[in-house]
XYZ file of C-alpha atoms in Angstrom:
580
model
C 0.000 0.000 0.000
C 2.871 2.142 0.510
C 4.627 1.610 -2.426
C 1.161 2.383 -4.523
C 0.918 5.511 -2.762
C 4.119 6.475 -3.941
C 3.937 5.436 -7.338
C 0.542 7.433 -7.918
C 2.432 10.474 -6.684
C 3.960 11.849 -9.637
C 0.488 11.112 -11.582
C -1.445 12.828 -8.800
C 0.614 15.937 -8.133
C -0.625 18.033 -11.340
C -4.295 17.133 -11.335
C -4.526 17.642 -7.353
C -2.289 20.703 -7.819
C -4.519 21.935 -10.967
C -8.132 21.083 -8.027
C -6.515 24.316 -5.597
C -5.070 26.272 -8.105
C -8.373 26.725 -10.035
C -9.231 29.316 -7.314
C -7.011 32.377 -8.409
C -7.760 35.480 -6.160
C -9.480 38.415 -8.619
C -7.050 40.904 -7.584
C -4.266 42.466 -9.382
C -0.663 41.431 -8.413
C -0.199 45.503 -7.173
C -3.428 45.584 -4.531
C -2.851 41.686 -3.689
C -4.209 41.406 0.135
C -4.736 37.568 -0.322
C -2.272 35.775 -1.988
C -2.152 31.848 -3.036
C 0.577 29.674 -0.614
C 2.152 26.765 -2.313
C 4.657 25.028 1.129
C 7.025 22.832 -0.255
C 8.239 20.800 2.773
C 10.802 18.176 1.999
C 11.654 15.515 4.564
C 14.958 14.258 5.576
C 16.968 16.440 2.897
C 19.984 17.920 4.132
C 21.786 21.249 3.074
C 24.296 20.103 1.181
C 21.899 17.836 -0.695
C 20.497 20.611 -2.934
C 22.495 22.697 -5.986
C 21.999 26.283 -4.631
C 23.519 25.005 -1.310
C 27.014 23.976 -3.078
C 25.210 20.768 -4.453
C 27.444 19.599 -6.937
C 26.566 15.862 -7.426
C 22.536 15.848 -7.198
C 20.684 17.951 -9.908
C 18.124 20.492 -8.450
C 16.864 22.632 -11.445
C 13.683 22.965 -10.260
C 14.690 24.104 -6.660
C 17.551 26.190 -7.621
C 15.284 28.075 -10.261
C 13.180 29.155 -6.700
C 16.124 30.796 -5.508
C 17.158 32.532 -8.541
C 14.005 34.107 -8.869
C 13.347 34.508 -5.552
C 14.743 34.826 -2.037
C 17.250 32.319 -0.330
C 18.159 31.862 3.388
C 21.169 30.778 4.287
C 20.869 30.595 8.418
C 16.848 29.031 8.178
C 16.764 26.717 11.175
C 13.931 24.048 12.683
C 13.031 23.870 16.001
C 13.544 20.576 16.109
C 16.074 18.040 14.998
C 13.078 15.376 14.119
C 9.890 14.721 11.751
C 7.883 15.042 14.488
C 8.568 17.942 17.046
C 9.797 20.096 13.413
C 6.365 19.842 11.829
C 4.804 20.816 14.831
C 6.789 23.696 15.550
C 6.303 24.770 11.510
C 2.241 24.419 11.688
C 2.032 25.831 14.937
C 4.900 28.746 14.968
C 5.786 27.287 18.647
C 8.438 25.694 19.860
C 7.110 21.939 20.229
C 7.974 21.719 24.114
C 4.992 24.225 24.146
C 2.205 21.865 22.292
C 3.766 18.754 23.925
C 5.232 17.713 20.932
C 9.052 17.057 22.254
C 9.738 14.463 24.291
C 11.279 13.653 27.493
C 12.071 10.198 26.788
C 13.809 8.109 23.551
C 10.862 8.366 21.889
C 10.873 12.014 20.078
C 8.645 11.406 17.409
C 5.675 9.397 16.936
C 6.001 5.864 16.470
C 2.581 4.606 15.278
C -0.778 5.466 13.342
C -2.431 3.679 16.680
C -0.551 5.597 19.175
C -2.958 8.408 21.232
C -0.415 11.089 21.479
C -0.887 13.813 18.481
C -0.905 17.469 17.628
C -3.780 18.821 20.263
C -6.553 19.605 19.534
C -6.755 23.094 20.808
C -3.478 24.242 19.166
C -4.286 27.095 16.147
C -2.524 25.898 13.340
C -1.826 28.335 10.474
C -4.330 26.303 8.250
C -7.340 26.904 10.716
C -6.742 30.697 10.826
C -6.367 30.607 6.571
C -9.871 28.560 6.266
C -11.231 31.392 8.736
C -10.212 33.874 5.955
C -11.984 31.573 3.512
C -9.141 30.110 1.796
C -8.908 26.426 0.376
C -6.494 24.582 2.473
C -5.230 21.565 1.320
C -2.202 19.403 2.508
C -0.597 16.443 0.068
C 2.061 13.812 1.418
C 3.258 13.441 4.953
C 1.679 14.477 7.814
C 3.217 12.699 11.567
C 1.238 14.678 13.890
C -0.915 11.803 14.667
C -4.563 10.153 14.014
C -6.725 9.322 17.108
C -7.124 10.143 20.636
C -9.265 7.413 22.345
C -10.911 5.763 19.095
C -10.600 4.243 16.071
C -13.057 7.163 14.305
C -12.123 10.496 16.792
C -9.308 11.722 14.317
C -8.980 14.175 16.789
C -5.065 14.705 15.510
C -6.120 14.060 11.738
C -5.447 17.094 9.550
C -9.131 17.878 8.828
C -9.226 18.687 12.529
C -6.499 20.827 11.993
C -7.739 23.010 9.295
C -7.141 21.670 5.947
C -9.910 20.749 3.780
C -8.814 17.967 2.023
C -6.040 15.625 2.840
C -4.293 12.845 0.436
C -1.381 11.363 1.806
C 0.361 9.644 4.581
C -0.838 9.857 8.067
C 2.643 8.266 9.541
C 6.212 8.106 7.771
C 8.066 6.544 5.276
C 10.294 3.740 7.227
C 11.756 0.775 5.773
C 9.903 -1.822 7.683
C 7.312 -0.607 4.838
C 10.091 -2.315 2.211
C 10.246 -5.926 2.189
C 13.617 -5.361 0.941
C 15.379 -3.157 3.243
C 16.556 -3.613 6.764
C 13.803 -3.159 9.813
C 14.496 0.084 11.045
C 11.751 0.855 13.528
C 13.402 0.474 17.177
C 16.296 -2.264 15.966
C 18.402 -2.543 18.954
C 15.078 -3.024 21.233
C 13.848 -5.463 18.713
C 17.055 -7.645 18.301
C 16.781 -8.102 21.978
C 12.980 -8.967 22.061
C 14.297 -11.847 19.213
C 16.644 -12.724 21.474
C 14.484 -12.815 24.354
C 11.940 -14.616 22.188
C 14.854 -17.320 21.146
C 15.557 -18.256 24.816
C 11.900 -18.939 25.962
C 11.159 -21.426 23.104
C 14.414 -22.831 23.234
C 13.395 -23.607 27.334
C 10.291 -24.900 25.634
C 11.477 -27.022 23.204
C 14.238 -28.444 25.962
C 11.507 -29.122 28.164
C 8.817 -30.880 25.931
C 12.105 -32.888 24.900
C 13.203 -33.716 27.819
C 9.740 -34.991 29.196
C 9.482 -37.238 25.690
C 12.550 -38.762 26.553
C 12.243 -39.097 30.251
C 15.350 -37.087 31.024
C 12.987 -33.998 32.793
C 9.912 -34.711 35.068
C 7.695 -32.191 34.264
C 3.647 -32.622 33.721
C 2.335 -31.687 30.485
C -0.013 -29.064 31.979
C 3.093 -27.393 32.855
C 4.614 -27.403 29.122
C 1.258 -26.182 27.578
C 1.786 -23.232 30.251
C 5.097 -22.849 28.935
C 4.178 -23.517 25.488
C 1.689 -20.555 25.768
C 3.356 -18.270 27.401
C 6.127 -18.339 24.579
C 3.550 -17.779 22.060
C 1.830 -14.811 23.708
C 5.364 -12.919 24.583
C 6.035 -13.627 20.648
C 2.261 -12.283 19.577
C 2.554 -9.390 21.827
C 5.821 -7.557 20.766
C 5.243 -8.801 16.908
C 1.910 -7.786 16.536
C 3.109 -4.456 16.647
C 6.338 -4.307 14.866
C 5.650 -7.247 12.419
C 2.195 -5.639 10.528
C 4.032 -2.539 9.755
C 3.616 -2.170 6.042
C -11.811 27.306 -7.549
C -11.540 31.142 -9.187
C -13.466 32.773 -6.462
C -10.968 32.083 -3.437
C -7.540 31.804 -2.634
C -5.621 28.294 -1.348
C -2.954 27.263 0.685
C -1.249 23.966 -0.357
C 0.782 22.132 1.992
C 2.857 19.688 -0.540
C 4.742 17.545 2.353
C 7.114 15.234 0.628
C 7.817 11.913 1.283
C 11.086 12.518 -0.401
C 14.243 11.968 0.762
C 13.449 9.354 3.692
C 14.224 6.073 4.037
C 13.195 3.660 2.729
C 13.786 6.429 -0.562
C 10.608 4.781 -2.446
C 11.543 6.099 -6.181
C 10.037 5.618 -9.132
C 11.670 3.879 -12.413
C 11.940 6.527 -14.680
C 14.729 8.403 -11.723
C 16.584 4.755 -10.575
C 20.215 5.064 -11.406
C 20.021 8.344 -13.462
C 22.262 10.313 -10.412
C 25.687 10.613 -9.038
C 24.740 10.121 -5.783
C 22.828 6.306 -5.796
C 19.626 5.979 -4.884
C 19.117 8.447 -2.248
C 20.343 10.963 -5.357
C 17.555 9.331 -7.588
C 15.222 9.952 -4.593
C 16.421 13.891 -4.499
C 16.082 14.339 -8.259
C 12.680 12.966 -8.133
C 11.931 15.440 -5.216
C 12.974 17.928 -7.764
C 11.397 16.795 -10.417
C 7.973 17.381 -8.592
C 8.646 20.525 -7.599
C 9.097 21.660 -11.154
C 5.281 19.932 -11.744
C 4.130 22.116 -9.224
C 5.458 25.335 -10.366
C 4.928 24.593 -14.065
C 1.042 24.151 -12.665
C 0.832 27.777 -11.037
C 2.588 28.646 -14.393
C -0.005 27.788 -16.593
C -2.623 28.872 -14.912
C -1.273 32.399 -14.735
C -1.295 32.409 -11.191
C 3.204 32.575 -10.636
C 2.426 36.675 -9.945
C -0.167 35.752 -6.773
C 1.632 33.108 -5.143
C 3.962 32.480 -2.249
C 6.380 29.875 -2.763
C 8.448 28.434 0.179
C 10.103 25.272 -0.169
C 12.163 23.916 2.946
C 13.198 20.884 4.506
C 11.794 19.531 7.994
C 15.231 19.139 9.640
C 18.926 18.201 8.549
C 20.086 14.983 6.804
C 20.522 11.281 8.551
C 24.137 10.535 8.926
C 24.337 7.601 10.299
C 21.904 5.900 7.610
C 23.253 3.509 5.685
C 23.706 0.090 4.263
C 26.826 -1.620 4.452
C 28.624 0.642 1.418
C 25.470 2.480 0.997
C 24.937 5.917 2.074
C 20.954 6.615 2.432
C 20.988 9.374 4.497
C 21.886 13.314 3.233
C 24.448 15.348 3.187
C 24.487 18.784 5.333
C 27.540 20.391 3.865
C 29.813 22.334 6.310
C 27.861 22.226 9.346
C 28.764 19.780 11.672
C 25.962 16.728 13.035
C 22.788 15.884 11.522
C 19.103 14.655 12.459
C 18.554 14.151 15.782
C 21.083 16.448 16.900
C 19.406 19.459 18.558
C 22.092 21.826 18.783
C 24.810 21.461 15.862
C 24.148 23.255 12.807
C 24.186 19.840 10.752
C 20.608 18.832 12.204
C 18.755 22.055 12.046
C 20.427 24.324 9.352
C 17.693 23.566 6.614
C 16.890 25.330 2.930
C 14.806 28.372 3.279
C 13.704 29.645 -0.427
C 10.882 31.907 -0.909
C 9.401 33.033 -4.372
C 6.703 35.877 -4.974
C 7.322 37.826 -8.441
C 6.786 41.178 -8.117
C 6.964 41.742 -4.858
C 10.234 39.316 -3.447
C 13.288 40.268 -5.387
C 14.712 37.869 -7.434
C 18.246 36.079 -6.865
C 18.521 37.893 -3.299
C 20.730 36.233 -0.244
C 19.819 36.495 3.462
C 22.137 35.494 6.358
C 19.930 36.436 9.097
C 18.520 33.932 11.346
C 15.223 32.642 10.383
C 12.925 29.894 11.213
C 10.448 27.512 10.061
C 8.397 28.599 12.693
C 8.265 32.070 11.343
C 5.981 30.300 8.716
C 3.196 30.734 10.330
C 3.006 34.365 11.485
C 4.357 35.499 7.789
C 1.480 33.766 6.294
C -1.229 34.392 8.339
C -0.512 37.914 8.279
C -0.599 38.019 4.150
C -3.715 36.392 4.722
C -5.227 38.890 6.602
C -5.547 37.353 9.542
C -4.549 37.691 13.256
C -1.642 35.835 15.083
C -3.006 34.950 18.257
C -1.127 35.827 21.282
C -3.780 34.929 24.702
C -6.874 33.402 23.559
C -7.860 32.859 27.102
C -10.266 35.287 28.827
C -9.291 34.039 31.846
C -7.361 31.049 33.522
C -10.310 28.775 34.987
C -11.943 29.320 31.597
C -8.674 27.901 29.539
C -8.811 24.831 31.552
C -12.476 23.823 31.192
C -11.667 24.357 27.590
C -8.754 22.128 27.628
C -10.474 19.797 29.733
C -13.042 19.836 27.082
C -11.062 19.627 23.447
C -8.834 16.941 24.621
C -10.493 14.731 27.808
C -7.491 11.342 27.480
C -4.972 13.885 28.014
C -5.395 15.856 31.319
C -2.272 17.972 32.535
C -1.819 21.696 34.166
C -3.259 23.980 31.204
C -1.339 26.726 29.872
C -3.136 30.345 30.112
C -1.337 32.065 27.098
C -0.172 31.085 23.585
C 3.197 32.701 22.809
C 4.041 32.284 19.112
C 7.605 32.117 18.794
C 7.637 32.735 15.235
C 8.369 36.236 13.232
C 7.004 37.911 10.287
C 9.519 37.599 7.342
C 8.074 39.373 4.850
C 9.674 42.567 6.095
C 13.145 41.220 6.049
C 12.669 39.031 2.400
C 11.095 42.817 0.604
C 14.248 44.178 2.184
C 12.334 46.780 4.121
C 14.086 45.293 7.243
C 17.959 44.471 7.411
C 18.198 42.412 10.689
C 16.322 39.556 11.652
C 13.492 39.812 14.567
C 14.771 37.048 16.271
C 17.385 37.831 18.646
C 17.180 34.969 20.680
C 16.593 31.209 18.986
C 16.829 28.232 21.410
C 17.527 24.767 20.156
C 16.641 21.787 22.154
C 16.915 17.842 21.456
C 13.428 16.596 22.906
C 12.649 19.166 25.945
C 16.182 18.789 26.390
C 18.011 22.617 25.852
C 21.069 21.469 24.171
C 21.733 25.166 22.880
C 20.906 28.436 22.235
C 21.744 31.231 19.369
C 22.287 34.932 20.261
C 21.661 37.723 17.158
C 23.753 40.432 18.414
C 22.099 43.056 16.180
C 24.508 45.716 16.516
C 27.157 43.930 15.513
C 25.565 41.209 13.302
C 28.025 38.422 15.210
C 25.634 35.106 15.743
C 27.064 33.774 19.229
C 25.738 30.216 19.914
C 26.779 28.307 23.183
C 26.566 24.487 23.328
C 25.170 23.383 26.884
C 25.028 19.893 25.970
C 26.582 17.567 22.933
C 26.409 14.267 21.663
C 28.901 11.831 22.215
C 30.166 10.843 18.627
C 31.019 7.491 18.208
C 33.275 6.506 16.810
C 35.213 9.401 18.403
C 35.448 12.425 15.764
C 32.955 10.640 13.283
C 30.441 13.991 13.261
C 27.752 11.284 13.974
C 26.768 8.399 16.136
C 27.544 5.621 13.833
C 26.631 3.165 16.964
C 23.069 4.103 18.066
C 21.898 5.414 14.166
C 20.608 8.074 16.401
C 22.253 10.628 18.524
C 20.847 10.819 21.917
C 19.572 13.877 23.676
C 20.515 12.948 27.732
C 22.109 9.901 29.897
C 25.651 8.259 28.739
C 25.409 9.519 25.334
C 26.017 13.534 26.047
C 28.854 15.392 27.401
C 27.286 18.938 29.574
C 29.475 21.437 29.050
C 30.668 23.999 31.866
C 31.025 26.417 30.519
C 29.351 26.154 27.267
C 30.989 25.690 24.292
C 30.950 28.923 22.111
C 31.507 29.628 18.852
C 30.929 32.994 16.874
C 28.532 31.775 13.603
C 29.216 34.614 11.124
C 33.082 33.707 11.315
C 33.259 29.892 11.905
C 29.777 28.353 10.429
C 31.014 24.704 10.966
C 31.583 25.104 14.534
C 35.071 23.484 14.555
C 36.702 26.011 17.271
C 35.088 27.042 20.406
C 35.967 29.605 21.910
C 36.850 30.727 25.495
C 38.055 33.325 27.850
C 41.279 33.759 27.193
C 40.677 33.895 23.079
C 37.627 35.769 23.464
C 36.918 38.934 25.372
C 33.696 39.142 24.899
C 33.218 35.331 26.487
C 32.139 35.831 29.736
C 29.962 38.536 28.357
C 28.359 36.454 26.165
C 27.749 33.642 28.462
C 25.943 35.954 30.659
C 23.537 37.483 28.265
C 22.279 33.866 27.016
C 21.875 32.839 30.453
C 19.688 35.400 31.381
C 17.848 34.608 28.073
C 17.310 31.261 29.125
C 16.228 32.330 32.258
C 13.813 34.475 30.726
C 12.801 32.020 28.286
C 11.575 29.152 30.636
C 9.348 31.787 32.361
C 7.228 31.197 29.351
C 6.871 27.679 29.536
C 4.157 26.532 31.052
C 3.262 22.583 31.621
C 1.179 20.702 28.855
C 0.538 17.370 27.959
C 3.218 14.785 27.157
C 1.847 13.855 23.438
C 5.109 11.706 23.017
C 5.066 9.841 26.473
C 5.135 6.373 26.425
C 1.739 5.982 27.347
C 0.630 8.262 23.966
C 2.906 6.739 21.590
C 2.560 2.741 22.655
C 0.751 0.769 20.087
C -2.848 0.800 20.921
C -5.179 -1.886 18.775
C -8.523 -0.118 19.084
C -6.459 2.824 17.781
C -5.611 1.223 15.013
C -7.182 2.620 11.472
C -8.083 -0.326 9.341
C -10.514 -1.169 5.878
C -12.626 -3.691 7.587
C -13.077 -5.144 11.090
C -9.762 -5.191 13.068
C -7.242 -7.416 12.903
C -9.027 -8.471 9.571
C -7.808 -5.553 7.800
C -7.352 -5.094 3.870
C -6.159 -2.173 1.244
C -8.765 -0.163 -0.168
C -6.646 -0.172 -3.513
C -7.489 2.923 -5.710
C -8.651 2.285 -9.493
C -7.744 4.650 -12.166
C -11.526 5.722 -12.067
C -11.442 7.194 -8.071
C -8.201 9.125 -9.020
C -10.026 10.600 -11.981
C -12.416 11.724 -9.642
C -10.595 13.754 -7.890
């Protein structure tokens, strides 16, 4: 089912594209209050992966004709090293420690379509406040943010609950469990020992029903079918888990959310062996490829002068990703670490282009810092709409509504929403020079690993490193080990002082500085601690959406084409995609 849904996508991108774009706004380009939003989110792609970036062995036409007629960021960050928490943070314009979206165990994203742990339901996407302003919202491809809260049918986390009209796509991730051919890769080290584990208790079995055949064990039958049973529910219990895994009159926002470049890098024929760079370069080029569908779409139907185009990635490229020889993960060029790494540049240092003839210039360079979370005020505001800052009237009243939208998940409710995002559109017209954000904090899970200081008056970027990952092997830039870099425990090193290092002069973070090669150090240190400081007076406690208890495999979660566990694909003819 996976691998259909992928090979429809190139044949469904135009005509799905052509539904939303057929609802051009009647305004001239000039008086435009309302413009069309095309969001181009790519998944997994690092910064080095793309031709713009320095690319020089993966061909991006498509993306690197964006930036040349449009705007490119060079310092455009996530919020979050991972699918999960980033995508959050980008629909939201909040840090995800804020929506309970980051997590304070190994599990930081979420792990299952039957899990209970989701975006809440009483978070303001920027979808819900564009459909308020009586725009089409659609979103195509991945989504992550979850399905159900307590049943089967609540969708409470499903994207129509979330403000998009229409929704075609993936409700979970790519992973190549979903490949017969690749290598499990959902929770390997837990599941090698669960094999293990399972190995030992029907080997006791099968030593004990031999034993009592051949009279070397006295043991009573009843006992063995005890045994016997017990081996077969530990084996049904852990496996039934990880085993199943396979309009003219109004404007539109489209959300096209790529299942490109993740593992298991599903990719059509016609792109197989046609790059440099194997197949997660075939998987890129694709990517690429469908951009250029999308904008030839808006193209010919005269609609390039009245849209926003953004196209980013979610977070940086996998390292540690690969297959004996092969390398499946991206590439993030001179920044050090990768995905899962919440505080070097490698995992949250993404692609930031923005095109809007007319009213963007074309082929212009920014190297302030930006973030996907400034998304979401930016286009709200072209919208017309409001960013909302404290929807609560009052306290008592915030938690009965809580209490209300989301009942399986009761925790201490916040009273304000503080959107942590910035308008761009100042800074990409030019009309701005420096970056609103002076401040961007970058945490692994709700773990702050680091934090970025804008010193506007100078235009240095100081960022100080409370808390690394241990590379292994030592010096690798990755952890080669684990496949994932962790965010606490054995596998950091806390750093007292922090590690500093000046951005605008050493982007790959290769030589921290310190007090005695920096006068400015202790300085520094002090002004981000007392941004920190100020910073965690705005948290407030939410929900764990990524606890164990919300992201555990739940069975009467589970969506499913029939009666559950007697599940089928509803397989798409050629007739239902013509209808839509």
């Amino acid at each position: 089912m996976i691998w259909q849904l992928t090979s429809h996508w190139s044949a469904l991108v135009t005509p799905l594209i052509f539904g939303l774009l057929l609802q051009a706004p009647c305004t001239q380009p000039a008086t435009i209050t309302q413009p069309n939003f095309v969001l181009l989110l790519a998944d997994d792609l690092g910064i080095g992966d793309v031709g713009c970036y320095g690319n020089d062995t993966i061909r991006t036409p498509n993306i690197d004709r964006l930036a040349k007629e449009g705007v490119k960021l060079t310092q455009h960050i996530a919020a979050a090293p991972l699918c999960t928490p980033s995508r959050a943070a980008f629909l939201t314009g909040r840090y995800p420690l804020r929506s309970g979206m980051d997590a304070i165990n190994d599990y930081r994203v979420i792990f299952w379509n039957a899990g209970s742990g989701g975006l809440p339901p009483n978070e303001t996407t920027f979808a819900k406040i564009l459909q308020h302003q009586g725009y089409s919202t659609g979103l195509i491809g991945k989504w992550h943010q979850g399905v159900n809260c307590e049943s089967r049918n609540d969708h409470c986390h499903h994207p129509l609950k979330h403000g998009f009209d229409y929704f075609y796509g993936m409700p979970f991730t790519l992973i190549s469990d979903c490949e017969p051919t690749e290598t499990p890769e959902m929770d390997r080290a837990f599941r090698r020992k669960l094999w293990f584990s399972t190995q030992v208790v029907g080997l006791i079995t099968l030593t004990a029903v031999l034993g009592r055949l051949t009279g070397l064990i006295s043991v009573h039958w009843k006992t063995l079918t005890c045994l016997a049973g017990f081996s077969l529910l530990f084996f049904i219990s852990w496996f039934s888990s990880y085993g199943f895994v396979r309009n003219k009159q109004k404007p539109f926002l489209l959300l096209l959310s790529f299942l490109h470049s993740h593992t298991p890098l599903l990719t059509t024929e016609k792109f197989l062996g046609k790059s440099r760079h194997g197949l997660y370069g075939d998987n890129v080029e694709e990517m690429d490829w469908m951009v250029g569908q999308v904008l030839d779409a808006i193209d010919k139907e005269g609609l390039k002068d009245t849209t926003l185009v953004y196209f980013a990635s979610d977070h940086g490229g996998w390292l540690e990703r690969q297959e004996g020889e092969r390398q499946l993960g991206g590439w993030n060029g001179i920044y050090k670490g990768g995905k899962a790494m919440g505080g070097w540049e490698g995992g949250i240092r993404v692609p930031g282009i923005f095109r809007w003839p007319g009213v963007l210039p074309a082929g212009a360079v920014i190297d302030e810092p930006t973030s996907l979370m400034d998304i979401y005020p930016t286009v709200v505001n072209l919208a017309g709409g409001t960013v909302p800052q404290d929807r609560a009237a009052s306290s008592s009243e915030r938690c009965a509504g809580e209490a209300q939208q989301c009942p399986a998940h009761p925790a201490p409710c916040s009273v304000s929403r503080v959107i942590d995002g910035r308008d761009l559109l100042p800074l990409l017209r030019g009309a701005a020079a420096r970056s609103e954000h002076e401040f961007l904090f970058h945490y692994c899970g709700v773990h702050l690993h680091a934090v970025r200081w804008h010193q506007k008056d100078t235009g240095a970027v100081w960022k100080a490193h409370y808390v690394t990952p241990i590379f292994s092997p030592p010096g690798a830039g990755a952890c080669y080990d684990r496949g994932f870099c962790p965010c606490f425990g054995e596998g950091v090193t806390h750093h007292e002082p922090p590690l500093l290092f000046e951005l605008s002069q050493d982007p790959s973070e290769a030589k921290p500085l310190s007090a005695d090669t920096e006068p400015l150090f202790d300085a520094v240190i002090r002004k981000i601690g007392k941004a920190i400081e100020e910073h965690r007076r705005t948290l407030t406690p939410v929900p764990e959406q990524l606890s164990v208890s919300n992201v555990v495999w739940k069975p009467w979660l589970q969506p499913c084409c029939g009666t559950f566990p007697f599940c089928w694909c509803d397989k798409e003819d050629d007739n239902k995609l013509d209808d839509l």
